[in-house]
Amino acid sequence: MKRARIVIVGRPNVGKSTLFNRLTGTRRALVHDEPGVTRDRLELKTEWWAQGRKFPVLLTDTGGVGGERFGEEIDNQVGIALEDADAVIVVFDGRAGLTALDEDLMKRLNRAGVLKRLPVVAAVNKIDAEQHEAMIADFYSMGLENVLTISAEHGRGIDDLEETIAQLIPDFLEEEADSDEVESEDGEPEPEPEEGLPRIAIVGRPNVGKSTLTNALLNERRMITSPIAGTTVDAVDSLASIGGKPFVIIDTAGIRRKSKTEQGIEVLSVVQARKTLERADVALLILDGEKGLTDQDEKIGGLIEDAGCGVVLVLNKWDTQRGTDFTQEQAAERIRGQMAYLKYAPIVFTSAKFGKGLNNIGELLTEILHQRKLKIPTHEFTEWVRKESTVHNPMNAKFYMCHQAGRHPPTFVCHVNDPERVDFSLKRHLLNALRERWGFMGSPVRLLFVKGASDRKPKH
Ligand code: GDP
Ligand code: GDP
């Protein structure tokens, strides 16, 4: 098996160890606080998942020496990177900004020919929340094509980092596994590797049919039986086949658990939604097709939007409308009216109790996940923004480099002469046009505007 040799470099304290642990799934305490303590170069074999395929990696953390020996250390790191790496991750501290030591490292990497010879990804770390995105403007000045923001500590942007590297060196991706083969020959369900499968959160207020739907999905043809142990006893995830494709349903036990009092349930369903959404790729927001929508549905919808995962609106108990004049179009229109902010979310109609409409969910999940994988090249996106901003731009904002900074959710950073000049209506126009051009069905899209300089031209 071919393994991609990927080397992490960066000045001390930017979060290399934390990232190494995150990318290898280890929790070993490798974080050194004492300056000047030499840490051996550390290597670990690990498997990532990218494009739905296994990506075997040998990850090297080049360690850290603080203080005066920094120059020596960088040369050492560069040496390691040069030896036999297939790709390099340069880690920066997004909170501290670009420092002289970072620039020194880049110069040495450049001098040693690393930037020309190897794919290099800049990982701007410690961007723990979306509002910190604007702090990364500096890092575009280095002329690197791949600048991603991450939070090694919180796991933000890690999937994107792995996907980006896999795209740069796709030869290391393993042959596609046949995902339909969930059963072995004797008909017994085989334990599937849960790592890397899309994670689905099933959320909604009490009594909308979450556990009925979950059971229906778990019982659909060849599904699994053995629960996958989650991180805590409370959270048990399960493998399910939805429309013939494998998915992990997050916190299956929590969905089935019933609380004693009504009020208890109400609170629980929001707490539970918040927790599962953190780990989800796509959420199914279950709505009650018999009783209609309430404030609480909107609240949970808002949590999904904030979490940035994909979303499908599932109007369940649709069987109760049989024989009435109420049509699916009318129902959809009503939902759009009450949840305007989720207008990008597709709506499906199900009867979980009778196992109806579930295949549609599988198809939509697959399509949403597919559209989230899209990565728009920087020059293409920049040109597109410039063109669109000639259509509508009441305050005459000037756009420089515009670039996709992440995929979960799709996140775009536009450099402008003055973010204040980006009128609300211009932002709305760009968002609408962006969806028209690229889709991103079922995913929230983040569009951020930061002050940039005119010399930050897109790199072709
Ligand atoms: P290294 O010297 O480059 O290996 O850096 P470490 O991994 O030892 O991290 C240095 C410090 O940055 C530690 O205190 C980490 O807890 C902290 N750190 C690492 N990643 C993040 C992050 O994503 N967000 C924040 N806020 N702190 C981080
Ligand atoms: P949860 O609290 O969201 O997990 O909801 P449950 O799955 O426990 O369902 C609440 C009630 O709604 C139960 O009595 C179910 O039988 C019923 N129910 C669930 N799905 C449907 C459906 O598709 N049609 C109808 N008519 N009833 C349903």
XYZ file of C-alpha atoms and ligand atoms in Angstrom:
516
model
C 0.000 0.000 0.000
C 1.308 3.423 -0.963
C 1.372 5.944 1.856
C 1.517 9.675 1.379
C 4.355 11.155 3.443
C 3.064 14.397 4.814
C 5.226 16.675 6.920
C 4.022 19.354 9.315
C 6.324 22.356 9.704
C 5.933 25.699 11.447
C 7.516 27.880 14.088
C 7.080 26.855 17.741
C 3.711 27.272 19.387
C 1.559 27.555 16.295
C -0.156 24.264 17.155
C 1.787 21.627 15.213
C 1.477 18.999 17.946
C -2.181 19.695 18.429
C -2.727 19.337 14.689
C -0.640 16.172 14.590
C -2.825 14.655 17.299
C -5.957 15.764 15.500
C -4.850 14.356 12.150
C -3.810 11.034 13.635
C -6.673 10.716 16.096
C -4.285 10.398 18.997
C -4.654 12.168 22.252
C -1.119 11.770 23.452
C 0.127 14.714 25.400
C 2.807 15.993 23.120
C 2.376 19.625 23.931
C 5.588 20.984 25.379
C 5.457 24.169 27.329
C 9.108 24.459 28.278
C 11.006 26.470 25.713
C 14.216 24.905 24.493
C 13.128 21.348 25.070
C 13.886 19.243 22.059
C 11.194 16.976 20.926
C 12.018 14.156 18.642
C 10.576 14.113 15.218
C 7.448 12.078 15.470
C 5.950 9.842 12.818
C 2.689 7.955 12.795
C 0.792 5.935 10.232
C -2.818 6.945 9.900
C -5.730 6.710 7.480
C -7.703 9.700 6.331
C -10.851 9.595 4.244
C -11.157 11.811 1.218
C -13.536 11.732 -1.728
C -15.169 8.752 -0.017
C -11.936 6.766 -0.290
C -9.210 5.728 2.063
C -6.111 7.872 2.055
C -3.174 6.196 3.825
C -0.784 8.699 5.337
C 2.518 8.697 7.164
C 2.380 11.920 9.112
C 5.517 13.579 10.470
C 5.573 16.288 13.090
C 8.901 18.009 12.911
C 8.926 18.879 16.587
C 9.929 22.110 18.144
C 12.919 23.860 19.582
C 12.289 27.234 21.093
C 14.385 30.344 21.460
C 17.786 30.859 19.969
C 18.040 27.562 18.218
C 15.132 28.381 15.988
C 17.170 28.911 12.828
C 18.791 25.561 13.315
C 15.442 23.971 13.867
C 13.944 25.366 10.706
C 16.821 24.063 8.661
C 16.281 20.723 10.302
C 12.564 20.844 9.466
C 13.243 21.895 5.922
C 15.713 19.050 5.652
C 13.088 16.583 6.751
C 10.544 18.085 4.386
C 12.979 17.794 1.516
C 14.079 14.277 2.180
C 11.108 12.255 1.095
C 7.892 14.183 1.671
C 4.979 14.083 -0.763
C 3.287 17.176 0.647
C 3.944 19.792 3.317
C 1.577 21.486 5.763
C 2.914 24.807 7.016
C 1.125 25.792 10.202
C 0.649 29.422 11.202
C -0.959 31.054 14.217
C -3.952 32.953 12.858
C -4.318 34.905 16.094
C -0.735 36.088 16.243
C -0.722 36.994 12.533
C 2.214 36.556 10.207
C 5.436 36.948 12.247
C 9.069 37.422 11.290
C 9.756 33.809 12.231
C 7.017 32.638 9.853
C 8.484 34.706 7.058
C 11.919 33.344 7.823
C 10.568 29.804 7.593
C 8.892 30.534 4.257
C 12.109 32.058 2.899
C 14.079 29.000 3.863
C 11.472 26.672 2.385
C 11.603 28.707 -0.787
C 15.398 28.763 -0.932
C 15.490 25.005 -0.478
C 13.134 24.623 -3.446
C 10.348 23.091 -1.341
C 7.701 25.562 -2.518
C 8.374 24.715 -6.159
C 8.902 20.999 -5.796
C 6.150 19.955 -3.373
C 2.480 20.719 -2.854
C 2.319 23.077 0.121
C -0.797 23.859 2.122
C -0.869 26.773 4.551
C -2.953 25.889 7.611
C -3.838 29.061 9.495
C -4.562 27.663 12.938
C -6.435 28.878 16.032
C -9.333 30.190 13.933
C -11.726 28.739 16.487
C -14.855 30.475 15.261
C -16.110 31.952 12.065
C -15.811 35.521 13.260
C -12.043 35.053 13.438
C -11.858 34.398 9.697
C -11.163 38.048 8.970
C -7.873 37.781 10.875
C -6.278 35.745 8.124
C -5.871 38.473 5.498
C -2.073 38.611 6.082
C -1.512 35.050 5.084
C -2.659 35.546 1.524
C 0.320 37.805 0.895
C 2.650 34.818 0.699
C 1.304 33.869 -2.714
C 0.367 30.312 -1.741
C -2.558 28.874 -3.661
C -3.861 26.781 -0.770
C -4.574 28.782 2.359
C -7.010 27.112 4.740
C -8.216 28.148 8.146
C -8.398 25.545 10.866
C -8.746 25.069 14.574
C -6.590 22.091 15.515
C -7.937 22.250 19.025
C -11.613 22.245 18.100
C -11.382 20.196 14.928
C -12.563 22.986 12.680
C -11.543 22.774 9.003
C -9.720 19.468 9.421
C -11.826 17.640 6.810
C -11.077 20.388 4.326
C -7.391 20.173 5.036
C -7.399 16.440 4.410
C -9.523 16.776 1.257
C -7.303 19.515 -0.121
C -4.151 17.474 0.377
C -5.804 14.413 -1.175
C -6.710 16.524 -4.194
C -3.128 17.685 -4.557
C -1.714 14.140 -4.440
C -4.619 11.927 -5.582
C -2.333 9.017 -6.493
C -2.328 7.957 -2.875
C -6.096 7.492 -2.667
C -7.033 3.836 -2.498
C -9.357 2.241 -5.012
C -12.982 2.978 -4.304
C -14.565 0.510 -1.910
C -17.859 -0.977 -3.008
C -20.112 0.812 -0.601
C -23.121 -1.336 -1.362
C -21.436 -4.414 0.048
C -22.593 -4.069 3.590
C -23.525 -7.702 4.012
C -21.133 -10.599 3.824
C -21.925 -13.680 1.773
C -23.657 -15.584 4.509
C -26.046 -12.716 5.009
C -24.648 -11.561 8.345
C -24.142 -7.852 8.655
C -20.455 -7.044 8.724
C -19.101 -4.364 10.965
C -18.285 -1.432 8.730
C -15.556 1.061 9.370
C -17.499 3.987 10.744
C -14.633 6.424 10.306
C -15.061 8.611 7.283
C -18.707 7.811 6.625
C -21.062 10.768 6.451
C -22.592 11.545 9.836
C -26.280 12.338 10.015
C -28.004 14.129 12.899
C -31.717 13.521 13.315
C -33.183 16.471 15.179
C -36.572 17.957 15.924
C -38.931 18.709 18.748
C -40.597 15.910 20.719
C -43.165 13.649 19.052
C -42.463 14.610 15.461
C -41.361 11.037 14.768
C -37.573 11.072 15.229
C -37.319 7.663 16.802
C -39.881 6.143 14.430
C -37.890 7.496 11.500
C -34.595 6.324 12.990
C -35.969 2.837 13.510
C -37.322 2.802 9.988
C -33.917 3.815 8.623
C -32.105 1.261 10.759
C -34.478 -1.470 9.663
C -34.273 -0.646 6.026
C -33.073 -3.764 4.215
C -29.501 -4.498 5.151
C -28.764 -2.360 8.042
C -26.765 -2.933 10.940
C -27.449 -3.931 14.281
C -24.418 -3.426 16.393
C -24.158 0.044 17.761
C -20.922 1.889 17.284
C -19.512 3.080 20.556
C -19.474 6.841 20.636
C -17.307 9.093 22.714
C -19.502 8.859 25.769
C -21.942 6.332 27.082
C -24.768 8.711 26.258
C -23.895 8.936 22.611
C -24.252 5.733 20.664
C -23.962 6.043 16.925
C -25.346 3.519 14.469
C -24.563 2.551 10.954
C -27.540 2.718 8.617
C -28.147 2.213 4.947
C -30.264 5.028 3.567
C -31.316 4.646 -0.046
C -28.592 1.990 -0.429
C -25.706 4.092 0.891
C -23.986 3.757 4.267
C -24.341 6.560 6.792
C -23.730 6.963 10.498
C -26.697 8.150 12.507
C -25.407 10.162 15.422
C -26.576 9.454 18.956
C -29.171 6.838 18.122
C -29.667 6.076 21.791
C -30.413 9.726 22.556
C -33.071 9.851 19.848
C -34.877 6.883 21.337
C -34.593 7.973 24.939
C -37.749 9.511 26.350
C -37.866 11.996 29.133
C -40.565 11.974 31.758
C -42.006 15.440 31.678
C -43.050 17.457 28.653
C -40.891 20.342 29.761
C -37.971 17.984 30.247
C -38.346 16.730 26.726
C -38.500 20.198 25.239
C -35.254 21.237 26.882
C -33.646 17.913 26.131
C -34.408 18.046 22.431
C -32.602 21.383 22.037
C -29.618 20.292 24.140
C -29.443 17.042 22.232
C -29.735 18.804 18.882
C -26.881 21.140 19.767
C -24.646 18.236 20.772
C -25.308 16.044 17.755
C -25.078 18.927 15.279
C -21.491 19.526 16.373
C -20.528 16.179 14.908
C -22.854 16.126 11.912
C -22.227 16.500 8.189
C -25.932 16.775 7.431
C -28.954 17.220 9.696
C -32.443 15.901 9.105
C -34.798 18.389 10.718
C -37.979 16.445 11.331
C -41.198 18.479 11.244
C -44.698 17.425 12.167
C -46.889 17.173 9.061
C -49.953 16.721 11.220
C -49.662 19.589 13.689
C -47.512 22.024 11.725
C -44.550 24.132 12.782
C -43.825 25.819 16.109
C -41.247 28.257 17.493
C -39.148 25.368 18.611
C -38.729 24.069 15.067
C -37.410 27.477 14.101
C -35.041 27.458 17.043
C -33.583 24.103 16.057
C -33.405 25.289 12.431
C -31.318 28.220 13.655
C -28.955 25.863 15.483
C -28.429 23.915 12.253
C -27.631 27.070 10.318
C -25.120 28.086 13.004
C -23.508 24.660 13.056
C -22.889 24.937 9.317
C -23.870 21.390 8.476
C -26.087 20.488 5.543
C -29.817 20.170 6.130
C -32.886 18.413 4.791
C -36.336 19.429 6.028
C -38.406 16.295 6.565
C -42.135 16.841 6.809
C -43.151 13.627 8.537
C -46.616 12.142 9.198
C -47.615 13.211 5.703
C -50.071 10.274 5.728
C -52.314 12.290 8.042
C -53.019 14.728 5.195
C -54.315 12.000 2.947
C -57.867 12.768 1.868
C -57.519 16.505 2.605
C -57.071 19.327 0.089
C -53.706 20.316 1.519
C -51.040 19.762 -1.158
C -47.293 19.294 -0.887
C -46.824 22.619 -2.699
C -48.947 24.415 -0.117
C -47.101 22.726 2.727
C -43.722 23.645 1.225
C -44.810 27.238 0.770
C -45.871 27.448 4.393
C -42.538 26.021 5.582
C -40.625 28.487 3.379
C -42.619 31.302 4.924
C -41.840 30.241 8.468
C -38.215 29.277 7.926
C -37.014 31.714 5.302
C -33.412 31.420 6.502
C -33.332 27.740 5.516
C -34.588 28.384 2.003
C -31.641 26.429 0.552
C -32.800 23.261 2.334
C -34.703 20.713 0.264
C -38.019 19.473 1.675
C -39.104 15.827 1.671
C -42.405 14.313 2.657
C -42.317 11.109 4.689
C -44.442 8.716 6.660
C -41.908 7.146 8.942
C -44.559 4.982 10.523
C -45.267 3.334 7.182
C -41.706 3.482 5.847
C -42.658 5.898 3.055
C -40.452 8.562 1.463
C -37.203 7.310 2.963
C -35.394 6.630 -0.305
C -35.795 10.275 -1.250
C -33.846 11.139 1.883
C -30.936 8.923 0.803
C -30.762 10.577 -2.614
C -30.847 14.058 -1.166
C -28.174 13.304 1.431
C -25.887 11.969 -1.284
C -26.434 15.009 -3.473
C -25.898 17.476 -0.621
C -22.655 15.774 0.387
C -21.541 15.727 -3.232
C -22.142 19.452 -3.646
C -20.256 20.199 -0.434
C -17.127 18.634 -1.919
C -16.887 21.310 -4.579
C -13.752 23.471 -4.435
C -13.777 26.497 -6.697
C -10.332 27.548 -7.961
C -9.249 30.961 -6.693
C -8.800 32.620 -10.086
C -12.202 31.384 -11.280
C -13.932 32.615 -8.153
C -12.197 35.989 -8.204
C -13.155 36.579 -11.818
C -16.717 35.543 -11.111
C -17.070 37.933 -8.125
C -15.662 40.796 -10.154
C -18.093 40.117 -12.959
C -21.101 39.777 -10.652
C -20.166 42.958 -8.815
C -20.585 44.891 -12.035
C -24.224 43.740 -12.137
C -25.108 45.113 -8.735
C -22.792 47.205 -6.554
C -24.507 50.332 -5.197
C -21.562 51.512 -3.073
C -18.907 50.659 -5.605
C -16.848 48.196 -3.560
C -13.643 47.102 -5.291
C -12.836 43.423 -5.213
C -9.331 41.992 -5.143
C -8.567 38.330 -4.518
C -11.595 36.202 -3.616
C -11.172 32.645 -2.540
C -12.832 29.574 -1.078
C -11.506 29.147 2.438
C -13.446 26.067 3.472
C -15.991 23.464 2.549
C -17.765 22.551 5.770
C -19.729 24.713 5.243
C -18.703 26.292 1.930
C -16.927 29.475 3.031
C -15.648 32.265 0.817
C -13.406 35.187 1.683
C -13.450 38.239 -0.568
C -10.761 40.896 -0.275
C -12.235 44.336 -0.847
C -10.924 47.884 -0.633
C -13.461 48.625 2.108
C -15.803 46.038 3.665
C -18.197 48.866 4.609
C -18.889 49.415 0.942
C -20.269 45.924 0.562
C -23.941 46.769 0.693
C -26.353 44.241 2.160
C -28.050 43.964 -1.236
C -24.709 43.227 -2.934
C -24.035 40.423 -0.485
C -27.495 39.020 -1.125
C -26.996 39.301 -4.873
C -23.664 37.438 -4.656
C -25.128 34.705 -2.455
C -28.059 34.149 -4.809
C -25.878 34.190 -7.904
C -23.379 31.859 -6.252
C -26.083 29.290 -5.607
C -27.374 29.690 -9.133
C -23.916 29.059 -10.529
C -22.616 26.340 -8.183
C -25.619 25.034 -6.262
C -24.483 24.036 -2.776
C -27.936 22.619 -2.274
C -28.808 22.049 1.348
C -25.730 23.787 2.766
C -25.406 27.172 4.373
C -22.860 29.280 2.498
C -20.661 31.807 4.301
C -19.496 34.845 2.404
C -17.012 37.039 4.255
C -15.507 40.366 3.269
C -12.126 41.486 4.552
C -10.045 44.514 3.827
C -7.350 43.699 1.314
C -4.725 45.451 -0.760
C -4.822 45.781 -4.528
C -1.524 43.926 -4.934
C -3.150 40.745 -3.697
C -3.965 39.547 -7.120
C -5.203 36.033 -7.672
C -2.445 33.571 -8.464
C -3.123 31.667 -11.653
P 3.666 23.480 18.490
O 4.769 24.047 19.320
O 3.603 24.141 17.150
O 3.689 21.989 18.406
O 2.305 23.918 19.212
P 1.370 23.112 20.243
O 0.576 22.083 19.533
O 2.232 22.681 21.365
O 0.366 24.264 20.666
C 0.806 25.498 21.203
C -0.317 26.130 21.987
O -1.367 26.543 21.118
C -0.944 25.166 23.006
O -1.206 25.898 24.183
C -2.245 24.741 22.325
O -3.232 24.415 23.266
C -2.612 25.989 21.542
N -3.438 25.662 20.357
C -3.185 24.712 19.422
N -4.182 24.684 18.503
C -5.075 25.628 18.853
C -6.327 26.080 18.301
O -6.852 25.583 17.291
N -6.955 27.101 18.938
C -6.424 27.676 20.060
N -7.110 28.682 20.607
N -5.279 27.264 20.615
C -4.595 26.259 20.039
P -40.001 11.523 18.685
O -40.371 12.009 20.024
O -39.698 12.659 17.754
O -38.913 10.489 18.680
O -41.321 10.860 18.051
P -41.779 9.324 17.969
O -41.000 8.615 16.912
O -41.763 8.738 19.318
O -43.252 9.479 17.417
C -44.261 10.166 18.132
C -45.623 9.644 17.708
O -45.860 9.939 16.328
C -45.741 8.127 17.836
O -47.032 7.842 18.322
C -45.573 7.634 16.411
O -46.259 6.422 16.168
C -46.178 8.763 15.610
N -45.629 8.825 14.263
C -44.314 8.823 13.898
N -44.186 8.895 12.557
C -45.456 8.935 12.049
C -45.983 8.999 10.712
O -45.264 9.027 9.701
N -47.334 9.044 10.582
C -48.167 9.017 11.667
N -49.450 9.091 11.442
N -47.686 8.962 12.931
C -46.362 8.909 13.134
